């Protein structure tokens, strides 16, 4: 180790150590303050470790402000009290723009000037800090305490990486004594991490980043503080009358920057008229910042004017904190209504008295499911706390239980679909309830669109607009209705648009004839595709194929017992339940009956066995999308050659064919060591009929 140091250094250890310190300080300054790092993290670490090595070999060279000394000061039992050089004041608040204007009026009245400059800064939501430097070296850091006396937390503050232990050469570094104030905060990301860790360890999480920052700073052991990823923004001198200092707040911020402090970049010197816009802009970017802010601090820029305005008992007259409007509001939960989604999911939606939250009015919010409502402890009639999650989506946070009067009632999910009245089912693996009625009004458009899609009945010419038109005139409610449409009905179907001359656009003769022909054709689509088209949950293209292969006809499938179904490789209990549910709904059976009567092809093709069964005994699983053929087509080709095609990967699977965007089945194949083929290899097998 000593040898390495000797090789690296051009000079004597003392000079080298000092050079390393300067470089590391400079790098930290560039990284934290200038935002233009010139050293990579690795290089920084490497220099730091070289410095550590020198200091280990020559302990007499260690300086108190060395970058290696951030952690390691002895933990103090209790923090000792220190007196602040000048009182640390609180700030008066303006709760809205009118109150801010009233403050401007007072300032203008007191100074007799309407031409003042105001320095606008973000109000960082952290823990205030006072830092004392002597000839540029950090000698003490203290909390605000009661404003006159604070606690000495120097050892902990030294671990905050963007607080310079020694200042960059210049005005501030040359002062025999300098005290600056600022805020130490915990970035949002680290706050979440910290709380996740606390959660895992079964400890109480911090309420907010501000508490987390304060708590981290008051750790007995600085090594713990050092793990907390705290950061700082420094924004003020303790003594604005110091004759060597710049005469304005914005000038002082520049000096702080040059000295190596981390100064928030979002500061602007503005006229009174411009301050509102700064406040609004801050409000808007609030959630995009990596740290919490709770307002804007507006300060009279000139120190001389600040001094003339002076202080009240609690706060400076020359500054005001504009507080952001609340982002959580309370309101009354009037009702929980059930919404049936396009795919049949029942979702409870809270309906509450309109509340103005973060700039817009909200009156309803999804509650997701019954478990969620129970978890939040919400009763109908409750005074609830609402907010906008991620700043857009309304959310009910919880209830104010102390405001209950006994009239509140618990909510329960209905047993029947509010849209069609069918008994609803709970998927065991999900919290959601669903309606599985093929005839359900709420799901109509989605189910009809699925039926006409390419992998299903494949009815070209029936786009979303036409389907919506058919639904709105009441011609089509479920998939069976497609097969009773007449030429006239289709031809005269109004599409809900008008021509230039004001007459209604209808589907027309040409399209009607074309679509009727494809509807007729669709009766002859292969059975697996028609089964897939019914939109039975968990019954996708591959599973449909498996089912039709094994049962041959719709009649057999509907009559299949649970054991029959479970016996099929690739059909799990989820699918069995889902089939059972679907066939148990009487509306569904009625629709199936009508489809059978319309002569739809609910019989599986008997595969011609003239082809040599070169893939007999092999099991394939198809996943992802293929470019040149559908999975159903691919499966048919493989089966012609005698292969079995199943829906899930197991140790018994011979090959997995992975197309574009293959997901978990691919991963499973890899983890089980099942060979994976791509589309071109599949093509070759289909063409040659051979594996090799
Ligand atoms: P409050 O604690 O709500 O009365 O607000 C006053 C506190 O805001 C001060 O003690 C500071 O710790 C803090 N603060 C955050 N950012 C700033 C800033 N840019 N200028 C002045 N004070 C700030
Ligand atoms: Zn329904």
mmCIF file of C-alpha atoms in Angstrom, residues 450-451 455-457 524-535 539-549 552 557 601-605 632-633 635-636 639:
data_model
loop_
_atom_site.group_PDB
_atom_site.id
_atom_site.type_symbol
_atom_site.label_atom_id
_atom_site.label_comp_id
_atom_site.label_asym_id
_atom_site.label_seq_id
_atom_site.Cartn_x
_atom_site.Cartn_y
_atom_site.Cartn_z
ATOM 1 C CA UNK A 450 -62.972 -8.552 -29.824
ATOM 2 C CA UNK A 451 -65.293 -10.848 -31.761
ATOM 3 C CA UNK A 455 -57.515 -13.634 -34.518
ATOM 4 C CA UNK A 456 -61.203 -14.305 -33.813
ATOM 5 C CA UNK A 457 -64.194 -14.238 -36.194
ATOM 6 C CA UNK A 524 -66.694 -20.988 -41.106
ATOM 7 C CA UNK A 525 -63.684 -19.718 -39.127
ATOM 8 C CA UNK A 526 -61.820 -22.470 -37.311
ATOM 9 C CA UNK A 527 -63.426 -23.454 -34.021
ATOM 10 C CA UNK A 528 -60.484 -22.334 -31.836
ATOM 11 C CA UNK A 529 -60.719 -18.819 -33.240
ATOM 12 C CA UNK A 530 -64.440 -18.601 -32.605
ATOM 13 C CA UNK A 531 -63.954 -19.890 -29.073
ATOM 14 C CA UNK A 532 -61.245 -17.274 -28.542
ATOM 15 C CA UNK A 533 -63.649 -14.636 -29.889
ATOM 16 C CA UNK A 534 -66.108 -15.264 -27.059
ATOM 17 C CA UNK A 535 -63.727 -13.390 -24.767
ATOM 18 C CA UNK A 539 -58.967 -18.299 -22.652
ATOM 19 C CA UNK A 540 -56.550 -16.838 -25.183
ATOM 20 C CA UNK A 541 -55.645 -18.169 -28.622
ATOM 21 C CA UNK A 542 -53.392 -20.973 -27.389
ATOM 22 C CA UNK A 543 -55.748 -22.155 -24.668
ATOM 23 C CA UNK A 544 -58.638 -22.142 -27.161
ATOM 24 C CA UNK A 545 -56.613 -24.371 -29.403
ATOM 25 C CA UNK A 546 -55.880 -26.750 -26.528
ATOM 26 C CA UNK A 547 -59.524 -26.927 -25.569
ATOM 27 C CA UNK A 548 -60.874 -27.510 -29.064
ATOM 28 C CA UNK A 549 -58.187 -30.141 -29.728
ATOM 29 C CA UNK A 552 -63.633 -31.480 -30.470
ATOM 30 C CA UNK A 557 -66.440 -28.571 -24.018
ATOM 31 C CA UNK A 601 -68.352 -23.796 -36.931
ATOM 32 C CA UNK A 602 -68.095 -25.131 -33.391
ATOM 33 C CA UNK A 603 -66.434 -28.362 -34.452
ATOM 34 C CA UNK A 604 -62.667 -28.875 -34.545
ATOM 35 C CA UNK A 605 -61.032 -29.954 -37.787
ATOM 36 C CA UNK A 632 -52.787 -20.105 -33.990
ATOM 37 C CA UNK A 633 -51.516 -20.733 -37.528
ATOM 38 C CA UNK A 635 -49.622 -24.126 -33.778
ATOM 39 C CA UNK A 636 -51.732 -25.702 -36.535
ATOM 40 C CA UNK A 639 -49.648 -30.094 -35.007
#
